[in-house]
PDB file of C-alpha atoms in Angstrom:
ATOM      1  CA  MET A   1      -6.713   2.796  -4.598  1.00  0.00           C
ATOM      2  CA  GLN A   2      -5.151   0.693  -1.837  1.00  0.00           C
ATOM      3  CA  ILE A   3      -2.882  -1.985  -3.344  1.00  0.00           C
ATOM      4  CA  LEU A   4      -1.485  -4.902  -1.372  1.00  0.00           C
ATOM      5  CA  GLY A   5       1.689  -6.263  -2.961  1.00  0.00           C
ATOM      6  CA  MET A   6       3.326  -9.566  -2.034  1.00  0.00           C
ATOM      7  CA  ASP A   7       6.626 -11.185  -2.999  1.00  0.00           C
ATOM      8  CA  THR A   8       7.480 -14.787  -2.106  1.00  0.00           C
ATOM      9  CA  SER A   9       9.959 -15.347  -4.929  1.00  0.00           C
ATOM     10  CA  GLY A  10      13.217 -15.365  -3.001  1.00  0.00           C
ATOM     11  CA  ARG A  11      14.916 -15.249   0.358  1.00  0.00           C
ATOM     12  CA  THR A  12      12.454 -12.793   1.850  1.00  0.00           C
ATOM     13  CA  ALA A  13       8.781 -12.932   2.627  1.00  0.00           C
ATOM     14  CA  ALA A  14       7.708  -9.406   1.695  1.00  0.00           C
ATOM     15  CA  ALA A  15       4.499  -7.386   1.592  1.00  0.00           C
ATOM     16  CA  ALA A  16       3.548  -3.726   1.247  1.00  0.00           C
ATOM     17  CA  VAL A  17       0.486  -1.503   1.034  1.00  0.00           C
ATOM     18  CA  TYR A  18       0.546   1.376  -1.459  1.00  0.00           C
ATOM     19  CA  ASP A  19      -1.971   4.205  -1.749  1.00  0.00           C
ATOM     20  CA  THR A  20      -2.211   5.388  -5.362  1.00  0.00           C
ATOM     21  CA  ASP A  21      -4.094   8.562  -4.432  1.00  0.00           C
ATOM     22  CA  CYS A  22      -1.422  10.005  -2.144  1.00  0.00           C
ATOM     23  CA  GLN A  23       1.362   8.022  -3.866  1.00  0.00           C
ATOM     24  CA  LYS A  24       2.772   6.693  -0.629  1.00  0.00           C
ATOM     25  CA  VAL A  25       3.879   3.297   0.608  1.00  0.00           C
ATOM     26  CA  LEU A  26       1.815   3.117   3.791  1.00  0.00           C
ATOM     27  CA  ALA A  27       3.512   0.027   5.197  1.00  0.00           C
ATOM     28  CA  GLN A  28       5.906  -2.736   4.310  1.00  0.00           C
ATOM     29  CA  GLN A  29       7.084  -5.880   6.035  1.00  0.00           C
ATOM     30  CA  VAL A  30      10.179  -7.879   5.065  1.00  0.00           C
ATOM     31  CA  LEU A  31      11.338 -11.047   6.743  1.00  0.00           C
ATOM     32  CA  CYS A  32      14.278 -13.318   5.952  1.00  0.00           C
ATOM     33  CA  THR A  33      13.131 -16.606   7.414  1.00  0.00           C
ATOM     34  CA  GLN A  34      14.006 -20.292   7.452  1.00  0.00           C
ATOM     35  CA  ARG A  35      10.295 -21.117   7.622  1.00  0.00           C
ATOM     36  CA  THR A  36       8.270 -21.601   4.446  1.00  0.00           C
ATOM     37  CA  HIS A  37       6.451 -18.617   2.990  1.00  0.00           C
ATOM     38  CA  SER A  38       3.141 -20.402   3.489  1.00  0.00           C
ATOM     39  CA  GLN A  39       3.734 -20.261   7.258  1.00  0.00           C
ATOM     40  CA  VAL A  40       4.620 -16.585   7.519  1.00  0.00           C
ATOM     41  CA  MET A  41       3.012 -14.577   4.693  1.00  0.00           C
ATOM     42  CA  LEU A  42      -0.645 -14.314   5.654  1.00  0.00           C
ATOM     43  CA  PRO A  43      -0.009 -13.779   9.395  1.00  0.00           C
ATOM     44  CA  MET A  44       2.552 -11.115   8.472  1.00  0.00           C
ATOM     45  CA  VAL A  45       0.084  -9.332   6.171  1.00  0.00           C
ATOM     46  CA  ALA A  46      -2.668  -9.556   8.801  1.00  0.00           C
ATOM     47  CA  ARG A  47      -0.379  -7.911  11.392  1.00  0.00           C
ATOM     48  CA  MET A  48       0.601  -5.205   8.923  1.00  0.00           C
ATOM     49  CA  LEU A  49      -3.020  -4.361   8.146  1.00  0.00           C
ATOM     50  CA  ALA A  50      -3.881  -4.335  11.854  1.00  0.00           C
ATOM     51  CA  ASP A  51      -0.995  -1.951  12.558  1.00  0.00           C
ATOM     52  CA  LEU A  52      -2.368   0.328   9.829  1.00  0.00           C
ATOM     53  CA  GLY A  53      -5.830   0.194  11.339  1.00  0.00           C
ATOM     54  CA  LYS A  54      -7.126  -1.436   8.148  1.00  0.00           C
ATOM     55  CA  THR A  55      -9.002  -4.639   7.352  1.00  0.00           C
ATOM     56  CA  TRP A  56      -8.854  -6.928   4.341  1.00  0.00           C
ATOM     57  CA  GLN A  57     -11.944  -5.143   3.012  1.00  0.00           C
ATOM     58  CA  ASP A  58      -9.946  -1.888   2.719  1.00  0.00           C
ATOM     59  CA  ILE A  59      -7.685  -3.473   0.073  1.00  0.00           C
ATOM     60  CA  GLN A  60      -8.910  -2.700  -3.445  1.00  0.00           C
ATOM     61  CA  ALA A  61      -6.367  -4.575  -5.576  1.00  0.00           C
ATOM     62  CA  LEU A  62      -3.687  -7.226  -5.181  1.00  0.00           C
ATOM     63  CA  ALA A  63      -0.289  -7.619  -6.831  1.00  0.00           C
ATOM     64  CA  VAL A  64       2.119 -10.531  -6.593  1.00  0.00           C
ATOM     65  CA  ALA A  65       5.573 -11.400  -7.901  1.00  0.00           C
ATOM     66  CA  ASN A  66       5.065 -14.043 -10.591  1.00  0.00           C
ATOM     67  CA  GLY A  67       8.686 -14.904 -11.337  1.00  0.00           C
ATOM     68  CA  PRO A  68      11.405 -15.642 -11.786  1.00  0.00           C
ATOM     69  CA  GLY A  69      12.349 -17.112  -8.442  1.00  0.00           C
ATOM     70  CA  SER A  70      11.774 -20.103  -6.211  1.00  0.00           C
ATOM     71  CA  TYR A  71       9.279 -22.433  -7.862  1.00  0.00           C
ATOM     72  CA  THR A  72       7.627 -23.307  -4.547  1.00  0.00           C
ATOM     73  CA  GLY A  73       7.704 -19.728  -3.282  1.00  0.00           C
ATOM     74  CA  LEU A  74       6.059 -18.368  -6.435  1.00  0.00           C
ATOM     75  CA  ARG A  75       3.288 -20.944  -6.297  1.00  0.00           C
ATOM     76  CA  ILE A  76       2.604 -20.072  -2.644  1.00  0.00           C
ATOM     77  CA  GLY A  77       2.367 -16.336  -3.349  1.00  0.00           C
ATOM     78  CA  ILE A  78       0.212 -16.710  -6.450  1.00  0.00           C
ATOM     79  CA  ALA A  79      -2.161 -19.182  -4.769  1.00  0.00           C
ATOM     80  CA  ALA A  80      -2.572 -16.828  -1.783  1.00  0.00           C
ATOM     81  CA  VAL A  81      -3.374 -13.851  -4.008  1.00  0.00           C
ATOM     82  CA  GLN A  82      -5.801 -15.902  -6.095  1.00  0.00           C
ATOM     83  CA  ALA A  83      -7.650 -16.984  -2.960  1.00  0.00           C
ATOM     84  CA  MET A  84      -7.782 -13.424  -1.592  1.00  0.00           C
ATOM     85  CA  ALA A  85      -8.920 -11.984  -4.938  1.00  0.00           C
ATOM     86  CA  TYR A  86     -11.762 -14.514  -5.136  1.00  0.00           C
ATOM     87  CA  ALA A  87     -12.787 -13.942  -1.513  1.00  0.00           C
ATOM     88  CA  LEU A  88     -12.641 -10.142  -1.674  1.00  0.00           C
ATOM     89  CA  GLN A  89     -13.921  -9.887  -5.264  1.00  0.00           C
ATOM     90  CA  ILE A  90     -11.121  -7.509  -6.279  1.00  0.00           C
ATOM     91  CA  PRO A  91      -8.693  -7.459  -9.237  1.00  0.00           C
ATOM     92  CA  CYS A  92      -5.142  -8.729  -9.095  1.00  0.00           C
ATOM     93  CA  VAL A  93      -2.033  -8.712 -11.267  1.00  0.00           C
ATOM     94  CA  GLY A  94       1.215 -10.656 -11.609  1.00  0.00           C
ATOM     95  CA  VAL A  95       4.415  -8.603 -11.785  1.00  0.00           C
ATOM     96  CA  SER A  96       7.893  -9.722 -12.812  1.00  0.00           C
ATOM     97  CA  THR A  97      10.069 -10.154  -9.737  1.00  0.00           C
ATOM     98  CA  LEU A  98      12.882  -8.421 -11.622  1.00  0.00           C
ATOM     99  CA  GLU A  99      10.645  -5.492 -12.544  1.00  0.00           C
ATOM    100  CA  GLY A 100       9.593  -5.136  -8.916  1.00  0.00           C
ATOM    101  CA  LEU A 101      13.254  -4.978  -7.882  1.00  0.00           C
ATOM    102  CA  ALA A 102      13.856  -2.258 -10.485  1.00  0.00           C
ATOM    103  CA  TRP A 103      10.929  -0.178  -9.197  1.00  0.00           C
ATOM    104  CA  GLN A 104      12.440  -0.321  -5.712  1.00  0.00           C
ATOM    105  CA  CYS A 105      15.343   1.668  -7.207  1.00  0.00           C
ATOM    106  CA  LEU A 106      13.082   4.252  -8.862  1.00  0.00           C
ATOM    107  CA  SER A 107      15.173   7.250  -7.761  1.00  0.00           C
ATOM    108  CA  TRP A 108      18.102   6.054  -9.896  1.00  0.00           C
ATOM    109  CA  LYS A 109      18.333   7.829 -13.236  1.00  0.00           C
ATOM    110  CA  GLY A 110      19.808   5.529 -15.826  1.00  0.00           C
ATOM    111  CA  ILE A 111      19.903   1.777 -16.386  1.00  0.00           C
ATOM    112  CA  ILE A 112      18.840  -0.647 -13.668  1.00  0.00           C
ATOM    113  CA  CYS A 113      19.804  -4.305 -13.917  1.00  0.00           C
ATOM    114  CA  SER A 114      17.887  -6.594 -11.582  1.00  0.00           C
ATOM    115  CA  VAL A 115      19.795  -9.824 -10.949  1.00  0.00           C
ATOM    116  CA  MET A 116      18.777 -12.985  -9.112  1.00  0.00           C
ATOM    117  CA  ALA A 117      20.997 -16.010  -8.595  1.00  0.00           C
ATOM    118  CA  ALA A 118      19.720 -19.039 -10.523  1.00  0.00           C
ATOM    119  CA  ARG A 119      22.095 -22.026 -10.454  1.00  0.00           C
ATOM    120  CA  GLN A 120      25.799 -22.585 -10.985  1.00  0.00           C
ATOM    121  CA  THR A 121      27.013 -19.707 -13.201  1.00  0.00           C
ATOM    122  CA  LEU A 122      23.532 -18.647 -14.321  1.00  0.00           C
ATOM    123  CA  VAL A 123      21.481 -15.660 -13.170  1.00  0.00           C
ATOM    124  CA  TYR A 124      18.048 -14.267 -13.955  1.00  0.00           C
ATOM    125  CA  ALA A 125      18.374 -10.683 -15.139  1.00  0.00           C
ATOM    126  CA  GLY A 126      16.206  -7.851 -16.426  1.00  0.00           C
ATOM    127  CA  LEU A 127      17.389  -4.558 -17.912  1.00  0.00           C
ATOM    128  CA  TYR A 128      15.312  -1.458 -17.215  1.00  0.00           C
ATOM    129  CA  LYS A 129      15.545   2.293 -17.744  1.00  0.00           C
ATOM    130  CA  SER A 130      14.521   4.741 -15.020  1.00  0.00           C
ATOM    131  CA  ASN A 131      14.013   8.488 -15.306  1.00  0.00           C
ATOM    132  CA  GLY A 132      13.364   8.850 -11.585  1.00  0.00           C
ATOM    133  CA  ARG A 133       9.585   8.729 -12.058  1.00  0.00           C
ATOM    134  CA  GLN A 134       8.979   5.702 -14.269  1.00  0.00           C
ATOM    135  CA  VAL A 135      10.673   2.378 -14.941  1.00  0.00           C
ATOM    136  CA  MET A 136      10.537   0.942 -18.454  1.00  0.00           C
ATOM    137  CA  PRO A 137      11.899  -2.421 -19.685  1.00  0.00           C
ATOM    138  CA  LEU A 138      14.822  -2.334 -22.125  1.00  0.00           C
ATOM    139  CA  GLU A 139      15.002  -6.087 -22.730  1.00  0.00           C
ATOM    140  CA  ALA A 140      12.867  -9.059 -21.798  1.00  0.00           C
ATOM    141  CA  ASP A 141      13.788 -10.830 -18.569  1.00  0.00           C
ATOM    142  CA  ALA A 142      16.045 -13.770 -19.334  1.00  0.00           C
ATOM    143  CA  LEU A 143      18.458 -16.378 -18.020  1.00  0.00           C
ATOM    144  CA  TRP A 144      22.073 -15.234 -18.458  1.00  0.00           C
ATOM    145  CA  GLU A 145      25.559 -16.589 -17.968  1.00  0.00           C
ATOM    146  CA  THR A 146      27.046 -14.271 -15.334  1.00  0.00           C
ATOM    147  CA  VAL A 147      30.100 -13.470 -17.463  1.00  0.00           C
ATOM    148  CA  ASP A 148      27.924 -12.569 -20.466  1.00  0.00           C
ATOM    149  CA  LEU A 149      25.777 -10.258 -18.346  1.00  0.00           C
ATOM    150  CA  GLN A 150      28.883  -8.542 -16.965  1.00  0.00           C
ATOM    151  CA  THR A 151      30.105  -7.947 -20.527  1.00  0.00           C
ATOM    152  CA  CYS A 152      26.706  -6.609 -21.582  1.00  0.00           C
ATOM    153  CA  LEU A 153      26.574  -4.144 -18.684  1.00  0.00           C
ATOM    154  CA  ALA A 154      30.128  -2.980 -19.348  1.00  0.00           C
ATOM    155  CA  SER A 155      29.077  -1.990 -22.877  1.00  0.00           C
ATOM    156  CA  CYS A 156      26.161   0.209 -21.724  1.00  0.00           C
ATOM    157  CA  ASP A 157      26.532   3.901 -22.553  1.00  0.00           C
ATOM    158  CA  GLU A 158      24.947   4.998 -19.238  1.00  0.00           C
ATOM    159  CA  PRO A 159      25.749   4.285 -15.580  1.00  0.00           C
ATOM    160  CA  VAL A 160      24.238   0.994 -14.409  1.00  0.00           C
ATOM    161  CA  LEU A 161      22.754   0.168 -11.013  1.00  0.00           C
ATOM    162  CA  VAL A 162      22.611  -3.559 -10.200  1.00  0.00           C
ATOM    163  CA  THR A 163      20.196  -4.839  -7.582  1.00  0.00           C
ATOM    164  CA  GLY A 164      18.811  -8.140  -6.338  1.00  0.00           C
ATOM    165  CA  ASP A 165      20.410 -11.079  -4.533  1.00  0.00           C
ATOM    166  CA  GLY A 166      22.632 -11.702  -7.566  1.00  0.00           C
ATOM    167  CA  ALA A 167      24.190  -8.230  -7.484  1.00  0.00           C
ATOM    168  CA  ASP A 168      27.169  -9.528  -5.504  1.00  0.00           C
ATOM    169  CA  LEU A 169      27.985 -11.922  -8.358  1.00  0.00           C
ATOM    170  CA  LEU A 170      28.827  -8.967 -10.610  1.00  0.00           C
ATOM    171  CA  THR A 171      31.979  -6.879 -10.331  1.00  0.00           C
ATOM    172  CA  GLU A 172      31.559  -3.218  -9.459  1.00  0.00           C
ATOM    173  CA  THR A 173      33.318  -0.849 -11.854  1.00  0.00           C
ATOM    174  CA  ALA A 174      33.346   2.889 -12.455  1.00  0.00           C
ATOM    175  CA  ASP A 175      30.059   2.564 -14.371  1.00  0.00           C
ATOM    176  CA  ILE A 176      28.452  -0.359 -12.498  1.00  0.00           C
ATOM    177  CA  THR A 177      27.190   0.291  -8.967  1.00  0.00           C
ATOM    178  CA  ARG A 178      25.404  -2.005  -6.516  1.00  0.00           C
ATOM    179  CA  SER A 179      22.198  -0.780  -4.911  1.00  0.00           C
ATOM    180  CA  SER A 180      21.957  -0.044  -1.206  1.00  0.00           C
ATOM    181  CA  PRO A 181      21.438  -3.132   0.985  1.00  0.00           C
ATOM    182  CA  ALA A 182      18.221  -1.450   2.163  1.00  0.00           C
ATOM    183  CA  ILE A 183      16.579  -2.007  -1.233  1.00  0.00           C
ATOM    184  CA  ARG A 184      18.598  -4.881  -2.687  1.00  0.00           C
ATOM    185  CA  LEU A 185      16.226  -7.686  -1.733  1.00  0.00           C
ATOM    186  CA  GLN A 186      12.515  -7.888  -2.518  1.00  0.00           C
ATOM    187  CA  ASN A 187      10.418  -5.698  -0.179  1.00  0.00           C
ATOM    188  CA  GLY A 188       6.940  -5.708  -1.763  1.00  0.00           C
ATOM    189  CA  ALA A 189       6.902  -1.968  -2.472  1.00  0.00           C
ATOM    190  CA  GLY A 190       8.326  -2.405  -5.969  1.00  0.00           C
ATOM    191  CA  ILE A 191       5.567  -4.887  -6.821  1.00  0.00           C
ATOM    192  CA  CYS A 192       2.960  -2.299  -5.750  1.00  0.00           C
ATOM    193  CA  LEU A 193       4.593   0.510  -7.753  1.00  0.00           C
ATOM    194  CA  ALA A 194       4.860  -1.607 -10.912  1.00  0.00           C
ATOM    195  CA  ALA A 195       1.238  -2.742 -10.593  1.00  0.00           C
ATOM    196  CA  ALA A 196       0.002   0.830 -10.101  1.00  0.00           C
ATOM    197  CA  ALA A 197       1.963   2.071 -13.118  1.00  0.00           C
ATOM    198  CA  ARG A 198       0.679  -0.685 -15.402  1.00  0.00           C
ATOM    199  CA  ALA A 199      -2.879  -1.013 -14.074  1.00  0.00           C
ATOM    200  CA  ASN A 200      -3.394  -4.063 -16.318  1.00  0.00           C
ATOM    201  CA  TRP A 201      -5.515  -5.874 -13.780  1.00  0.00           C
ATOM    202  CA  GLN A 202      -6.372  -9.545 -14.168  1.00  0.00           C
ATOM    203  CA  THR A 203      -8.893 -12.019 -12.852  1.00  0.00           C
ATOM    204  CA  PRO A 204      -7.384 -14.532 -10.407  1.00  0.00           C
ATOM    205  CA  GLU A 205      -7.702 -17.562 -12.661  1.00  0.00           C
ATOM    206  CA  THR A 206      -5.394 -15.912 -15.228  1.00  0.00           C
ATOM    207  CA  LEU A 207      -2.501 -15.496 -12.771  1.00  0.00           C
ATOM    208  CA  MET A 208       0.375 -17.754 -13.825  1.00  0.00           C
ATOM    209  CA  PRO A 209       4.028 -18.066 -12.754  1.00  0.00           C
ATOM    210  CA  ASN A 210       6.798 -17.164 -15.189  1.00  0.00           C
ATOM    211  CA  TYR A 211       9.771 -19.306 -14.200  1.00  0.00           C
ATOM    212  CA  LEU A 212      12.010 -18.336 -17.167  1.00  0.00           C
ATOM    213  CA  GLN A 213      13.295 -21.910 -17.266  1.00  0.00           C
ATOM    214  CA  PRO A 214      11.663 -25.349 -17.193  1.00  0.00           C
ATOM    215  CA  VAL A 215      10.767 -26.750 -13.788  1.00  0.00           C
ATOM    216  CA  LYS A 216      12.379 -30.045 -12.714  1.00  0.00           C
ATOM    217  CA  ALA A 217       9.371 -32.149 -13.764  1.00  0.00           C
ATOM    218  CA  GLU A 218       9.530 -30.680 -17.281  1.00  0.00           C
ATOM    219  CA  LYS A 219      13.291 -31.286 -17.464  1.00  0.00           C
ATOM    220  CA  ASP A 220      12.865 -34.896 -16.331  1.00  0.00           C
ATOM    221  CA  LEU A 221      10.077 -35.451 -18.879  1.00  0.00           C
ATOM    222  CA  ARG A 222      12.224 -34.056 -21.709  1.00  0.00           C
ATOM    223  CA  ALA A 223      15.143 -36.243 -20.625  1.00  0.00           C
ATOM    224  CA  ARG A 224      12.928 -39.356 -20.657  1.00  0.00           C
ATOM    225  CA  GLN A 225      11.498 -38.447 -24.051  1.00  0.00           C
ATOM    226  CA  GLN A 226      14.982 -37.908 -25.451  1.00  0.00           C
ATOM    227  CA  ALA A 227      16.162 -41.221 -23.991  1.00  0.00           C
ATOM    228  CA  GLN A 228      13.190 -43.010 -25.551  1.00  0.00           C
ATOM    229  CA  LYS A 229      13.947 -41.466 -28.942  1.00  0.00           C
ATOM    230  CA  THR A 230      17.589 -42.421 -28.690  1.00  0.00           C
ATOM    231  CA  GLY A 231      16.738 -45.943 -27.578  1.00  0.00           C
ATOM    232  CA  GLY A 232      14.209 -46.347 -30.344  1.00  0.00           C
ATOM    233  CA  SER A 233      16.691 -45.389 -33.020  1.00  0.00           C
ATOM    234  CA  VAL A 234      19.331 -47.888 -31.911  1.00  0.00           C
TER     235      VAL A 234
END
């Protein structure tokens, strides 16, 4: 099966093609850009497929990072994959951005902590266990205070590899190592590997983002509702 994986959750626009039969990443494209993902993703994927000598019809499944990450970026990636899945009549799947980052570090044997900067002192983090062939979640992805995550990792009884754009927010110690810069940011390959391992394919209308925290509109609505309750009780 030829899987196209896309990640628009963070600083990079990333895509990769993975062949499950030969278990090889056939191509990947990563671009740190000031332009919006909607401007660069589809042209980048089209160039990648052309360089491979493939067409859209050669893709048999689609995978996309569904969060956490940039609210706008996630919506762009998910909408693009939904449109392609409908047009090509192929299955798709949403993959945790943090899980995709962990799969990029598959060769590590031990605990992998994927970390993405959120806001102020908060980070998104996921804890995973790798045996060099498979990545399994240890805890659900969550929003952490950076200091609490550092304490948690220091208490682990195995060496820990930290990866993601939030890795620099954590202090390296004898048992906590940062991943190579070559695989620290999203590259699309991890999304493909996670999707192939799970194979829990979805229909496009069921793809949904997982922000791990309320979006601004939800926060504003809750604030207004709380203000109305407070005002009503005075």
